[in-house]
Tab-separated table of C-alpha atoms in Angstrom:
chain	number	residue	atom	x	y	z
A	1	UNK	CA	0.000	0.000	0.000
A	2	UNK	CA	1.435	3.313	-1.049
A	3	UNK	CA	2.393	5.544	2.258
A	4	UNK	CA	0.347	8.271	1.326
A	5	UNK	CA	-3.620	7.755	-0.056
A	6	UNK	CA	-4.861	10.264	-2.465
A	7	UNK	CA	-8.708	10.548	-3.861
A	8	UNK	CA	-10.516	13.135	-5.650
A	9	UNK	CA	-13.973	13.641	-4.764
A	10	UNK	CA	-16.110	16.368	-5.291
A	11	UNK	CA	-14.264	19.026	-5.534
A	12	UNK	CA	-12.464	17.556	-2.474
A	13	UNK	CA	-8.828	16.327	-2.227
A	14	UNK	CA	-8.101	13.614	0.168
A	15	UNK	CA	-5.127	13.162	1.526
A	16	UNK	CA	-4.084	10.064	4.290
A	17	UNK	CA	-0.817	9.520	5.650
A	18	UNK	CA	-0.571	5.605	5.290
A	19	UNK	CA	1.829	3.922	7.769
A	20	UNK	CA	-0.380	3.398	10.928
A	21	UNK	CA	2.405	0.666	11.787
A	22	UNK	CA	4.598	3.459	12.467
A	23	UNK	CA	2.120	5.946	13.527
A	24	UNK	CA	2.075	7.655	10.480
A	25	UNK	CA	5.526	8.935	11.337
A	26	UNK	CA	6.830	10.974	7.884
A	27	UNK	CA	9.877	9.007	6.636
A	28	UNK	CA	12.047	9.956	3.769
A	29	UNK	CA	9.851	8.504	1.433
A	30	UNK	CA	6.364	9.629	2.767
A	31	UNK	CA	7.786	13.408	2.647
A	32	UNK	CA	8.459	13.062	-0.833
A	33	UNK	CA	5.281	11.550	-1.598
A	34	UNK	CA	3.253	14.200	0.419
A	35	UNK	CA	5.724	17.362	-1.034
A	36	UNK	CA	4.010	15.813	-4.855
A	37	UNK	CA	0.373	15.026	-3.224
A	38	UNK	CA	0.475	19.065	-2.337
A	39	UNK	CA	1.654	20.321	-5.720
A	40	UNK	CA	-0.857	18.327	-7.461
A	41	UNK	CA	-3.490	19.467	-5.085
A	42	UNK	CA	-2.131	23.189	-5.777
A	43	UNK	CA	-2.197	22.795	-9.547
A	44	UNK	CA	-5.601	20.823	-10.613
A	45	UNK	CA	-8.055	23.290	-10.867
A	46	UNK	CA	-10.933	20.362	-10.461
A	47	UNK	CA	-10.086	20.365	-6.446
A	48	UNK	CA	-10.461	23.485	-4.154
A	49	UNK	CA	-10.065	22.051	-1.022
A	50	UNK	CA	-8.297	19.311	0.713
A	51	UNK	CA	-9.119	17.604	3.944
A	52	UNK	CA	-5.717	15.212	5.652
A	53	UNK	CA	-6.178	12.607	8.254
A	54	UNK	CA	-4.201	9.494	8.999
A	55	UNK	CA	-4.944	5.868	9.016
A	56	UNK	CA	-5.396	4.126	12.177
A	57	UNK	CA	-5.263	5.803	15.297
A	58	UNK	CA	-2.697	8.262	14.830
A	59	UNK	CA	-2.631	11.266	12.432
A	60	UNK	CA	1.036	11.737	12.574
A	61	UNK	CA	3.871	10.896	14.723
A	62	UNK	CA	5.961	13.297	12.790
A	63	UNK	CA	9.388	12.645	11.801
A	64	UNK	CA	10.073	9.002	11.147
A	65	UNK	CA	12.963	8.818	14.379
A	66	UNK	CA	14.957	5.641	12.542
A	67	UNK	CA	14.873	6.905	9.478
A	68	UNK	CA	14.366	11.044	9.221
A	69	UNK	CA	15.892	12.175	12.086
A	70	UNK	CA	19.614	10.543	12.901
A	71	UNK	CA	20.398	11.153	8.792
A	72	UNK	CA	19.672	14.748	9.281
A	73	UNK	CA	21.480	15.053	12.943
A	74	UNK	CA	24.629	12.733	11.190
A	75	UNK	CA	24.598	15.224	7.994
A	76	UNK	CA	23.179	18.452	8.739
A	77	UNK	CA	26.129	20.727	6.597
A	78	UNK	CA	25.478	24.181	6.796
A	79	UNK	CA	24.519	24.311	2.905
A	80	UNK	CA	21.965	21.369	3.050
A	81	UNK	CA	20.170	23.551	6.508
A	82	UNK	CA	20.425	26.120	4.554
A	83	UNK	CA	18.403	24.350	1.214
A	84	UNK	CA	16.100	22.318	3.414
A	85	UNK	CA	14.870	25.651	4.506
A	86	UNK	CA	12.901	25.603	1.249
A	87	UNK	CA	11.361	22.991	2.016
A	88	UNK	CA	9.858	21.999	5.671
A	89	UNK	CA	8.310	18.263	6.571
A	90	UNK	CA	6.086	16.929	4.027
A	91	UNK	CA	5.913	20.619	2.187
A	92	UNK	CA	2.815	21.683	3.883
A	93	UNK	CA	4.567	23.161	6.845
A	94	UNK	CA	7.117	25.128	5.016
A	95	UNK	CA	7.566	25.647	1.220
A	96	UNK	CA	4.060	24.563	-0.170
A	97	UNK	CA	2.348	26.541	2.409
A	98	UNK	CA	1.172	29.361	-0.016
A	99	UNK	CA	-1.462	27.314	-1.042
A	100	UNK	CA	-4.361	29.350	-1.374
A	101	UNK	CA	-6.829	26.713	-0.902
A	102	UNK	CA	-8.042	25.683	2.254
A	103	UNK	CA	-6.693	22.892	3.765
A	104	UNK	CA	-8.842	21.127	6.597
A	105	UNK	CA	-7.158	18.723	9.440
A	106	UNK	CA	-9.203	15.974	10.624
A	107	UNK	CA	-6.868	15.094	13.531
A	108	UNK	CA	-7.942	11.074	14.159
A	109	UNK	CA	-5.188	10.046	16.961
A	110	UNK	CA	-2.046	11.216	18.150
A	111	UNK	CA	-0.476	14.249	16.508
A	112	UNK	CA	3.162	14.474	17.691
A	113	UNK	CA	5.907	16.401	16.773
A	114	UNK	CA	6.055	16.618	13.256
A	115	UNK	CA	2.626	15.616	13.092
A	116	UNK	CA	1.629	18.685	15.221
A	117	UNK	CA	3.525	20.451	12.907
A	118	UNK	CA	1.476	19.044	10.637
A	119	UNK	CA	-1.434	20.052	12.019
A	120	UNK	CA	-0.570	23.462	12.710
A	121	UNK	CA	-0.275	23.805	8.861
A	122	UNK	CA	-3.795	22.963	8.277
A	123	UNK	CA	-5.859	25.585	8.082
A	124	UNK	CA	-8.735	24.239	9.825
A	125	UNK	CA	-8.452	21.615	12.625
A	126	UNK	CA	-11.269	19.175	13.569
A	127	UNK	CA	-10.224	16.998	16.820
A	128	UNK	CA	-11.811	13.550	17.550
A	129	UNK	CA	-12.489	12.868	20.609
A	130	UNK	CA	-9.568	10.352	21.266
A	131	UNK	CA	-6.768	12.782	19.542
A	132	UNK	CA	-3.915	13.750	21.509
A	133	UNK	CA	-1.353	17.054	20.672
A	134	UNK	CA	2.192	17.056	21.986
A	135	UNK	CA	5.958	18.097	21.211
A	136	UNK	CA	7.847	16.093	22.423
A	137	UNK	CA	11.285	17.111	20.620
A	138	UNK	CA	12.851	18.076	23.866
A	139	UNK	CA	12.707	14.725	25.252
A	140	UNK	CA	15.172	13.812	22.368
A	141	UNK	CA	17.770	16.757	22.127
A	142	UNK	CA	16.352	19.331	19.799
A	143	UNK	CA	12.943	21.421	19.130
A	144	UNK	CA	10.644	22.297	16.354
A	145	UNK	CA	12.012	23.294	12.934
A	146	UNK	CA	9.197	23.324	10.667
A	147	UNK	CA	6.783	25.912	11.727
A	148	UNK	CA	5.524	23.775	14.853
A	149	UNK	CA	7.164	26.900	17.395
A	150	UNK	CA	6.273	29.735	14.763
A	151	UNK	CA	2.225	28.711	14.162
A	152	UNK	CA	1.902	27.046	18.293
A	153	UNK	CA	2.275	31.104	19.420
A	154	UNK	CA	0.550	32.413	16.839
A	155	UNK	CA	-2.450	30.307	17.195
A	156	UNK	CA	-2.290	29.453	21.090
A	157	UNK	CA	0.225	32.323	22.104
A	158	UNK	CA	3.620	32.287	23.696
A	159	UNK	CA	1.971	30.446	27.563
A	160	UNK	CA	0.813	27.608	25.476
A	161	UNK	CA	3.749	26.599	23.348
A	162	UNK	CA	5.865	27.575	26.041
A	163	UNK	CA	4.309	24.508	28.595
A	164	UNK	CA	4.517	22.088	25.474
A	165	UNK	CA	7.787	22.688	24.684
A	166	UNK	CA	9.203	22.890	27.624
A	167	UNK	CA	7.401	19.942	29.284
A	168	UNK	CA	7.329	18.062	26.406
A	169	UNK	CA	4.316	16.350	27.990
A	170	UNK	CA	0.830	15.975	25.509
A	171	UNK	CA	-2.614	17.453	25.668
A	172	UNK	CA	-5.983	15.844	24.822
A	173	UNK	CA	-8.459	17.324	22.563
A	174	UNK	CA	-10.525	19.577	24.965
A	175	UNK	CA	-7.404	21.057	26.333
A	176	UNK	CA	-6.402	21.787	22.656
A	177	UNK	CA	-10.010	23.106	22.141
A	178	UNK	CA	-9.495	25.557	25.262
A	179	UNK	CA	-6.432	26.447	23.583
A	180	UNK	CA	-7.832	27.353	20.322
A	181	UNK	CA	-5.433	24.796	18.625
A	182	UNK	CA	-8.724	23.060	17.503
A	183	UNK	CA	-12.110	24.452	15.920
A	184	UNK	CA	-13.875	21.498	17.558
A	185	UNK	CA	-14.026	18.341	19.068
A	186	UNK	CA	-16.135	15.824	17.672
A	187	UNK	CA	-17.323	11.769	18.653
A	188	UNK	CA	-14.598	9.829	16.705
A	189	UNK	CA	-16.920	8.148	14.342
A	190	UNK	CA	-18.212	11.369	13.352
A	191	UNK	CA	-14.941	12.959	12.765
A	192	UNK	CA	-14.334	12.651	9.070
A	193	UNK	CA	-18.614	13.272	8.028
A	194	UNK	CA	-17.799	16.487	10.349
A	195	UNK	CA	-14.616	17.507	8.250
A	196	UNK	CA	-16.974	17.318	4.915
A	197	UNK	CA	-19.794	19.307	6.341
A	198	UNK	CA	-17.342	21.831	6.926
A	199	UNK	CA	-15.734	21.625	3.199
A	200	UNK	CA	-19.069	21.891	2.168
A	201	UNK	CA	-20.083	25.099	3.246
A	202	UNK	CA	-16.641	26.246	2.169
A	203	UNK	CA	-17.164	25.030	-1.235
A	204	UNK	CA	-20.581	27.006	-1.400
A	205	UNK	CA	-18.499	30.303	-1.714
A	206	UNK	CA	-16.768	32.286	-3.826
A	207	UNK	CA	-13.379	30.505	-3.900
A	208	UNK	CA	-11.533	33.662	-5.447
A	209	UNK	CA	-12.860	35.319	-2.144
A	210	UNK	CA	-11.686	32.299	-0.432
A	211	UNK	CA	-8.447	32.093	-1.619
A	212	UNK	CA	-7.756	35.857	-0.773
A	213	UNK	CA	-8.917	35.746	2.277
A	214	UNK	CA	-6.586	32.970	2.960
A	215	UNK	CA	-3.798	35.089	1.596
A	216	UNK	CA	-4.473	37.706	3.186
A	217	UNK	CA	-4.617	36.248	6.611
A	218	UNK	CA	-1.303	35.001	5.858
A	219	UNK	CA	-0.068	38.259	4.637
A	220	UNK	CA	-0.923	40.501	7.748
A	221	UNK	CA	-0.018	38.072	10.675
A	222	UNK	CA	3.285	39.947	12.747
A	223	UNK	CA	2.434	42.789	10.360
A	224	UNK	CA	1.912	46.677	11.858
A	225	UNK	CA	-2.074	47.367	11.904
A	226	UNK	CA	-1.343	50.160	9.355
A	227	UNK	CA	0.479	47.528	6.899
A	228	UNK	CA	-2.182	45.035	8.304
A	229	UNK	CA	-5.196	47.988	6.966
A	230	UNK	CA	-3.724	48.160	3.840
A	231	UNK	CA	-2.930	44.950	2.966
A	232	UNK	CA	-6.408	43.610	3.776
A	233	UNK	CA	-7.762	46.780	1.457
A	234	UNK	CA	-5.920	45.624	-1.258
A	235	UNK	CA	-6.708	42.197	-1.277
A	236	UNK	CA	-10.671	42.833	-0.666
A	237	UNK	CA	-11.431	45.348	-2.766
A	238	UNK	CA	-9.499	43.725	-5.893
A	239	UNK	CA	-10.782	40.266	-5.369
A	240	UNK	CA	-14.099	40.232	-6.610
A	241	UNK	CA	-14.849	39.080	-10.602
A	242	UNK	CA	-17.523	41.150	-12.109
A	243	UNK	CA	-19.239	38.359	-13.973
A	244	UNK	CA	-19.548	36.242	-10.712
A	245	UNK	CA	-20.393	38.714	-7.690
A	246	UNK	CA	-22.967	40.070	-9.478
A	247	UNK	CA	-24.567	37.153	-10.290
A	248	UNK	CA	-24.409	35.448	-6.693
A	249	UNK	CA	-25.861	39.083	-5.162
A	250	UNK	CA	-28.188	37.735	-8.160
A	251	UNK	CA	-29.183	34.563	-5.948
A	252	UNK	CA	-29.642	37.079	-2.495
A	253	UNK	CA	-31.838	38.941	-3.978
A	254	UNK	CA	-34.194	36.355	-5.290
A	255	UNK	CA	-33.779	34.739	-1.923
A	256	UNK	CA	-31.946	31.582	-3.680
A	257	UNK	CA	-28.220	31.273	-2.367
A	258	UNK	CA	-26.378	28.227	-0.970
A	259	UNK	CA	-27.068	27.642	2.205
A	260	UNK	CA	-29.202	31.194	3.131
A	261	UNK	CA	-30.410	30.918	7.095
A	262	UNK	CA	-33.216	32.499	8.386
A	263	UNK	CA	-36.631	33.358	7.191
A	264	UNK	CA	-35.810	32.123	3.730
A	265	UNK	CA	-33.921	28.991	4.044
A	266	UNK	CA	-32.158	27.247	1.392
A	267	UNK	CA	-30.007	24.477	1.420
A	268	UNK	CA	-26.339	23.914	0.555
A	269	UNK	CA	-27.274	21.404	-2.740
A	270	UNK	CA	-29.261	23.969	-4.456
């Protein structure tokens, strides 16, 4: 069985890390297969979103430690830090990460380390109920390197990813959920019919307005609020197509959009 899965279903990517017998941990091979599985997700214009989960009961263990790690500790020259910055674990956490299409985590078990990482990357996480977060780098001589430090304060703050790293000791999925590093926790049979409602009311929208909203999130995070103002002006008031706006303002007006709440309510299919 390959080490990652990949389907295409409705307008939805699926992407599995494939080794449960190893946790899902991201070996040599598995990062090359997951750096292609993200540029063909970027480039086929029949996908607009992707949802990545793992098989068994972890979603990642991060880092395969026999096989990833001691090669890079043994051979780390100066020039190959220097070109792996490019690049990040499995290309979603550094390098393919200007992916304008969303990108929703449905975290199924353990999520360690690299898999946090992982995680963090996503754009959207949904927790099951049995998942568990941790970094546990410290307990083996080094710390996060591929965004895991970098998106842990900027999406929990500095208290948070300060007790993880330092303790290296896991969280379950409430505590994650009080610490915003999940949207939600769900039963873990419901987890993955969960992840699709959500793509589903993301793949009602505009995804030009989508995809800039993504951007600019990513563009105005650390930024100044003036360069923050601006950037979002930009973005916003350039994003919209004629041709399309109008005609879903079209489907408001005659009380007909996706998914419209309230007095008039429509559902997502029509």
């Amino acid at each position: 069985m390959p080490k990652v899965l990949y389907e295409k279903r409705d307008r939805i990517a699926y992407v599995t890390l494939n080794r449960s017998e190893a946790k899902n941990a991201i070996d040599p091979e598995t990062h090359e297969l997951l750096w292609r599985t993200w540029e063909d997700f970027r480039d086929d214009d029949d996908v607009d979103i992707a949802i990545m989960t793992g098989s068994g009961d972890a979603f990642c263990a991060g880092a395969d430690l026999k096989t990833f790690i001691p090669e890079w500790i043994q051979n780390a020259s100066a020039n190959r830090v220097r070109d792996n910055v490019k690049t990040g674990l499995g290309g979603l956490t550094r390098g393919l990460h200007r992916i304008y299409k969303p990108v929703i985590g449905a975290i199924n078990g353990w999520a360690l380390a690299g898999g946090l990482e992982t995680a963090l990357a996503c754009d959207i996480r949904i927790a099951s109920d049995r998942a568990q977060f941790g970094s546990f780098e410290a307990r083996r001589g080094y710390h996060h390197g591929d965004g895991g430090i970098v998106r842990l304060v900027n999406t929990c703050g500095a208290g948070i990813a300060l007790e993880m790293l330092l303790t290296a000791e896991p969280i379950d999925a409430q505590r994650a959920l009080q610490c915003n590093l999940v949207s939600r926790v769900v039963p873990h049979e419901q987890l993955m019919e969960e992840a699709e409602r959500t793509a589903s009311h993301i793949l009602r929208n505009s995804q030009r307005a989508v995809r800039s909203a993504k951007e600019t999130i990513l563009d105005v995070i650390g930024r100044p609020l003036d360069d923050q103002l601006r950037i979002e002006a930009l973005n916003a008031y350039a994003t919209a197509d004629v041709e399309e706006t109008l005609g879903l303002l079209q489907r408001f007006y005659e009380k007909r959009d996706a998914g419209r709440s309230g007095t008039h309510e429509t559902p997502l299919s029509s």
